[in-house]
XYZ file of C-alpha atoms in Angstrom:
410
model
C 78.990 88.650 16.074
C 78.935 86.720 12.834
C 75.603 86.706 11.006
C 75.049 83.617 8.836
C 72.458 84.628 6.234
C 70.348 82.435 3.998
C 72.851 82.768 1.138
C 75.584 81.293 3.340
C 76.488 78.496 0.966
C 76.916 80.739 -2.057
C 78.757 83.334 0.022
C 81.162 80.795 1.521
C 81.847 79.098 -1.802
C 82.643 82.441 -3.435
C 85.339 83.182 -0.841
C 88.870 82.362 -1.904
C 91.022 80.062 0.143
C 93.037 83.022 1.480
C 89.882 84.793 2.651
C 88.718 81.657 4.408
C 92.092 81.275 6.168
C 92.059 84.941 7.174
C 88.572 84.489 8.605
C 89.642 81.687 10.916
C 92.978 83.372 11.731
C 91.029 86.350 13.067
C 88.905 84.033 15.130
C 92.028 82.371 16.524
C 93.298 85.711 17.706
C 90.164 86.180 19.769
C 91.080 86.551 23.439
C 91.109 83.057 24.906
C 90.119 84.322 28.349
C 86.774 85.466 26.954
C 83.837 83.398 25.813
C 83.243 83.983 22.131
C 79.564 84.729 21.363
C 78.409 84.108 17.829
C 74.873 84.743 16.555
C 73.496 82.702 13.665
C 70.404 83.512 11.628
C 68.893 82.526 8.304
C 67.167 85.488 6.675
C 64.979 85.914 3.610
C 63.288 82.936 1.977
C 63.913 79.247 2.230
C 66.466 77.370 0.154
C 68.171 74.004 0.214
C 71.000 73.263 2.584
C 70.386 75.852 5.309
C 70.377 73.312 8.111
C 73.496 71.742 6.634
C 75.202 75.156 6.569
C 74.246 75.855 10.195
C 75.542 72.458 11.266
C 78.781 72.875 9.275
C 79.605 76.280 10.770
C 78.733 75.115 14.304
C 80.856 72.003 13.917
C 83.847 74.038 12.739
C 83.504 76.499 15.621
C 83.235 73.777 18.257
C 86.232 71.943 16.814
C 88.337 75.082 16.755
C 87.283 76.728 20.021
C 85.589 74.035 22.072
C 83.799 75.393 25.129
C 85.202 78.905 24.542
C 82.447 79.605 22.027
C 78.730 80.120 22.640
C 76.411 80.037 19.646
C 73.135 81.926 19.764
C 70.283 80.996 17.449
C 68.344 84.028 16.251
C 64.774 83.137 15.386
C 63.030 84.139 12.141
C 65.889 86.015 10.540
C 66.265 89.740 11.127
C 63.009 89.889 13.082
C 64.650 87.932 15.868
C 67.739 90.127 15.678
C 65.710 93.317 15.957
C 63.379 92.057 18.657
C 66.032 90.221 20.635
C 64.420 86.826 20.035
C 67.420 84.532 20.374
C 68.544 81.661 22.564
C 71.816 79.882 23.375
C 72.319 76.626 21.507
C 74.170 73.450 22.433
C 76.095 71.023 20.210
C 73.199 68.525 20.340
C 70.880 71.160 18.842
C 72.722 70.685 15.566
C 72.349 66.914 15.551
C 69.888 65.135 13.258
C 68.955 68.289 11.334
C 70.406 67.457 7.903
C 67.278 65.693 6.682
C 64.839 68.310 7.982
C 63.293 70.708 5.512
C 63.599 74.470 5.815
C 65.714 75.811 8.641
C 65.602 75.116 12.357
C 65.862 78.852 13.038
C 63.105 80.025 10.694
C 63.400 82.908 8.254
C 62.160 86.487 7.930
C 59.847 85.577 5.072
C 58.294 82.485 6.696
C 58.516 81.811 10.448
C 58.416 78.023 10.027
C 56.398 77.395 13.164
C 57.205 73.746 13.042
C 60.916 74.508 12.933
C 60.574 76.783 15.953
C 58.694 74.044 17.766
C 61.598 71.711 17.036
C 63.979 74.084 18.802
C 61.646 74.464 21.767
C 61.223 70.705 21.936
C 64.995 70.348 21.834
C 65.358 72.714 24.787
C 62.674 70.829 26.666
C 64.497 67.576 25.899
C 67.668 69.003 27.405
C 65.822 69.879 30.603
C 64.199 66.455 30.730
C 67.540 64.742 30.147
C 69.171 66.769 32.898
C 66.358 65.989 35.325
C 66.450 62.327 34.344
C 70.157 62.086 35.064
C 69.665 63.713 38.460
C 66.783 61.402 39.354
C 68.276 58.200 37.943
C 69.796 57.067 41.261
C 66.340 57.368 42.842
C 64.512 55.446 40.112
C 63.895 52.364 42.230
C 62.449 54.353 45.132
C 60.340 56.506 42.804
C 58.823 53.456 41.102
C 58.056 51.879 44.464
C 56.436 55.120 45.687
C 54.390 55.398 42.502
C 53.155 51.836 42.963
C 52.258 52.560 46.587
C 50.438 55.767 45.610
C 48.547 53.902 42.905
C 47.442 51.159 45.284
C 46.430 53.738 47.896
C 44.392 55.698 45.330
C 42.714 52.467 44.205
C 41.788 51.564 47.797
C 40.414 55.048 48.442
C 38.290 54.914 45.272
C 36.973 51.476 46.253
C 35.980 52.872 49.640
C 34.299 55.929 48.103
C 32.413 53.673 45.675
C 31.202 51.494 48.561
C 30.078 54.501 50.609
C 28.231 56.050 47.684
C 26.324 52.909 46.711
C 25.978 51.179 50.074
C 28.539 48.468 49.434
C 28.719 45.504 51.820
C 31.063 42.606 52.372
C 29.218 39.435 51.309
C 29.217 36.117 53.091
C 31.165 33.629 50.984
C 29.401 30.360 50.152
C 30.337 27.188 48.314
C 27.615 27.249 45.648
C 24.590 29.397 46.528
C 24.184 33.003 45.383
C 21.701 35.273 47.133
C 21.437 39.030 46.741
C 18.956 41.052 48.791
C 17.958 44.523 47.572
C 20.802 44.728 45.073
C 21.213 47.797 42.871
C 22.992 48.714 39.658
C 25.176 51.824 40.250
C 25.263 52.904 36.614
C 21.501 52.721 36.183
C 21.008 54.400 39.567
C 22.936 57.411 38.285
C 21.034 57.505 34.989
C 17.650 57.357 36.713
C 18.733 59.970 39.253
C 19.382 62.412 36.398
C 15.773 61.838 35.303
C 14.390 62.360 38.794
C 13.662 58.651 39.235
C 15.132 55.947 41.447
C 16.253 52.356 40.955
C 13.990 49.681 42.444
C 16.216 47.290 44.480
C 15.917 43.661 43.414
C 16.321 40.461 45.427
C 17.124 37.056 43.977
C 18.449 33.676 45.108
C 20.223 31.368 42.678
C 21.567 27.850 43.021
C 23.291 25.249 40.860
C 21.275 24.599 37.720
C 19.118 26.833 35.550
C 17.047 29.766 36.822
C 14.683 31.506 34.419
C 13.376 35.073 34.587
C 10.260 35.782 32.540
C 8.396 38.967 31.793
C 7.293 41.114 28.889
C 9.608 43.501 27.065
C 10.186 46.775 28.969
C 9.887 44.770 32.179
C 13.540 44.927 33.180
C 14.598 41.267 32.793
C 17.917 42.239 31.213
C 18.542 44.881 33.884
C 18.132 42.268 36.618
C 20.519 39.910 34.868
C 23.147 42.585 34.309
C 22.822 43.740 37.910
C 23.528 40.203 39.103
C 26.524 40.014 36.757
C 27.874 43.380 37.906
C 27.720 42.522 41.585
C 29.313 39.127 41.034
C 32.150 40.731 39.081
C 32.601 43.358 41.808
C 33.215 40.559 44.307
C 35.528 38.745 41.885
C 37.564 41.975 41.590
C 37.742 42.512 45.347
C 35.093 45.232 45.683
C 32.219 45.419 48.117
C 28.924 44.553 46.440
C 25.938 46.882 46.042
C 23.212 45.183 48.077
C 21.685 45.189 51.531
C 22.745 41.578 52.121
C 24.706 39.118 49.994
C 25.747 35.477 50.082
C 27.976 34.610 47.147
C 30.572 32.072 45.954
C 33.753 32.850 44.050
C 33.305 31.574 40.499
C 35.788 29.892 38.183
C 34.456 32.087 35.376
C 31.592 34.441 34.560
C 30.279 34.157 31.004
C 27.599 36.431 29.551
C 25.710 36.345 26.265
C 24.011 39.723 25.830
C 22.707 41.915 23.034
C 22.771 41.330 19.291
C 25.512 38.881 18.358
C 24.995 39.108 14.590
C 28.338 39.191 12.778
C 28.410 40.601 9.248
C 32.120 39.877 8.906
C 31.727 36.182 9.687
C 28.686 35.928 7.435
C 26.627 34.375 10.215
C 23.071 35.327 11.042
C 22.189 36.584 14.497
C 21.091 33.088 15.450
C 24.230 31.494 14.017
C 26.404 33.867 16.015
C 24.417 33.051 19.157
C 25.104 29.342 18.755
C 28.828 29.881 18.081
C 29.198 32.141 21.121
C 27.125 29.778 23.259
C 29.377 26.841 22.383
C 32.544 28.776 23.247
C 31.122 30.020 26.547
C 29.766 26.609 27.535
C 33.183 24.981 27.066
C 34.682 27.351 29.642
C 31.698 27.133 32.002
C 32.097 23.371 32.175
C 35.727 23.728 33.324
C 34.726 24.809 36.836
C 31.890 26.185 38.959
C 30.810 29.242 36.952
C 28.079 31.811 36.461
C 26.464 31.549 33.011
C 24.110 34.337 31.888
C 21.975 34.130 28.739
C 19.775 37.083 27.832
C 16.861 36.202 25.502
C 18.754 33.263 24.033
C 17.656 31.990 20.582
C 15.780 35.189 19.801
C 17.384 35.185 16.359
C 15.111 32.417 15.042
C 11.364 31.934 14.801
C 9.489 31.722 18.142
C 8.386 28.098 17.809
C 11.889 26.803 17.156
C 13.371 29.248 19.635
C 11.128 28.005 22.435
C 12.099 24.373 21.782
C 15.804 25.238 21.688
C 15.721 27.249 24.926
C 13.752 24.488 26.666
C 16.450 21.985 25.673
C 19.272 24.329 26.750
C 17.566 24.871 30.120
C 17.294 21.122 30.722
C 20.962 20.650 29.834
C 22.161 23.505 32.064
C 20.369 21.925 35.043
C 23.028 19.209 34.913
C 26.030 21.512 34.460
C 28.070 22.387 37.546
C 27.251 26.079 37.320
C 24.649 28.694 38.155
C 22.855 29.487 34.912
C 20.500 32.457 34.655
C 18.305 32.880 31.579
C 15.815 35.553 30.604
C 13.116 34.670 28.077
C 9.657 35.539 26.838
C 9.107 32.014 25.470
C 6.398 29.908 27.100
C 7.087 26.586 28.871
C 10.823 27.299 29.335
C 10.429 28.018 33.048
C 8.814 24.591 33.544
C 12.214 23.018 32.911
C 14.166 25.313 35.284
C 15.162 24.732 38.899
C 13.929 28.205 39.840
C 11.531 30.627 38.160
C 11.284 34.367 38.772
C 8.942 36.808 37.121
C 9.080 40.585 36.739
C 6.083 42.144 38.490
C 5.776 44.557 35.588
C 2.283 45.935 34.987
C 0.463 43.192 36.823
C -1.101 45.556 39.358
C -1.652 48.514 37.025
C -5.030 49.463 35.596
C -4.654 50.140 31.820
C -7.513 52.606 31.962
C -5.633 54.687 34.523
C -2.639 54.927 32.175
C -4.848 55.949 29.248
C -6.446 58.700 31.323
C -3.028 59.952 32.456
C -1.786 60.043 28.864
C -4.894 61.918 27.735
C -4.601 64.452 30.569
C -0.857 65.152 30.347
C 0.055 64.408 26.745
C 3.327 62.889 27.994
C 5.282 60.320 26.012
C 3.507 56.985 26.410
C 6.694 54.975 26.941
C 7.819 57.258 29.762
C 4.434 57.096 31.453
C 4.400 53.295 31.321
C 7.984 53.192 32.606
C 6.929 55.269 35.625
C 4.244 52.729 36.494
C 6.319 49.636 35.676
C 7.294 47.584 38.737
C 10.747 46.165 38.069
C 10.724 44.013 41.183
C 10.940 40.197 41.089
C 8.785 37.568 42.693
C 9.435 33.859 42.808
C 6.932 31.717 40.911
C 5.912 28.398 42.441
C 4.595 25.718 40.112
C 3.902 26.158 36.410
C 3.299 29.601 34.980
C 3.421 30.995 31.456
C 5.026 34.311 30.597
C 2.939 37.335 31.596
C 0.796 39.027 28.964
C 1.943 42.579 29.613
C 2.312 43.195 25.876
C -1.465 43.212 25.478
C -1.819 45.647 28.373
C 0.787 47.921 26.804
C -1.159 47.883 23.528
C -4.289 48.920 25.431
C -2.499 51.666 27.334
C -1.035 53.119 24.144
C -4.475 53.067 22.499
C -3.734 50.706 19.661
C -6.529 50.699 17.065
C -9.632 49.042 18.582
C -10.067 46.824 15.522
C -6.564 45.388 16.003
C -7.033 45.018 19.771
C -10.227 43.107 19.191
C -8.458 40.618 16.898
C -5.621 40.196 19.459
C -8.088 39.512 22.276
C -9.924 36.965 20.118
C -6.631 35.177 19.475
C -5.888 35.044 23.215
């Protein structure tokens, strides 16, 4: 075995030409019917050119002896030699190593974990390449099988989703959308973790604008997002989460939710709302669509906001789309084709909530949420937004002096 140490360059350069020729002459006399086994290690500390030296020696051996030589890489210098930590190397192991720092074999002084990883990765690459070559003729069949397995897994997951959440196949309509006892799977799971349950909601929508009113905490946004989710489930080919459903297939589904304020664009929340509204409306007007606006124009003062939403509602009545708006502005619902209201705290006695809070000491918001009725009822004729906010103030025992002033203003 020939041991290539970390001073290989200096050692080799110090040899005279005769010594170098003698070295290779002795190798040539090696019995050709045997496989020559040569171990290579780099001991001691690191220095420049070790990888180059390893590559140069390996290249010379392969050129001189071809397949009759097997080179073994001994890891971490003499430690690998003593502990038998070595591995056979292939010509490709010496490729692309000239620009790497340190040594691919590591040294006694510093193991060079990254260098060792490179060798292991190289061995793994060889295995992968070999497997790839063996499987190459089957590539077409494997890709087809993978696609089939993927589609089958998708179908199974769709079925499991439908079983878990009571999915049904809706009746397809031209324009009308009606969902009976629909649920929101995500919120169902969240409430279940809290020991609560989702209240199923029913709603019927038609071409034009429908408005949902109710105080904050009443669940207007949840209803809207539940409608959107079930519509998108149908659009994607899933069963919908409701007891009964009659639904069209929409050209597009556009939603304006949450805070649209954009610091990067320099626009206020209201400015961003208008920009996003314009973009969405352009697409909605291309074909029969579902357009959802949650608390539109909330980014400006209430008086202006109410006027703007009233005008938008009137306009959307004439657009070939189902438009669903939530709002706490008065007189908006008067301009809508349909008006729904969250039941909320309508049937709850504020005094009962105050007594429960005093007796249990529970968080007031959680107590109110337990008593909140998130169901919808259809409003016939004119009706202003409910005044649940005042009830909530009473339940949470707002200062009597402030309550008195609020009640006088009402």
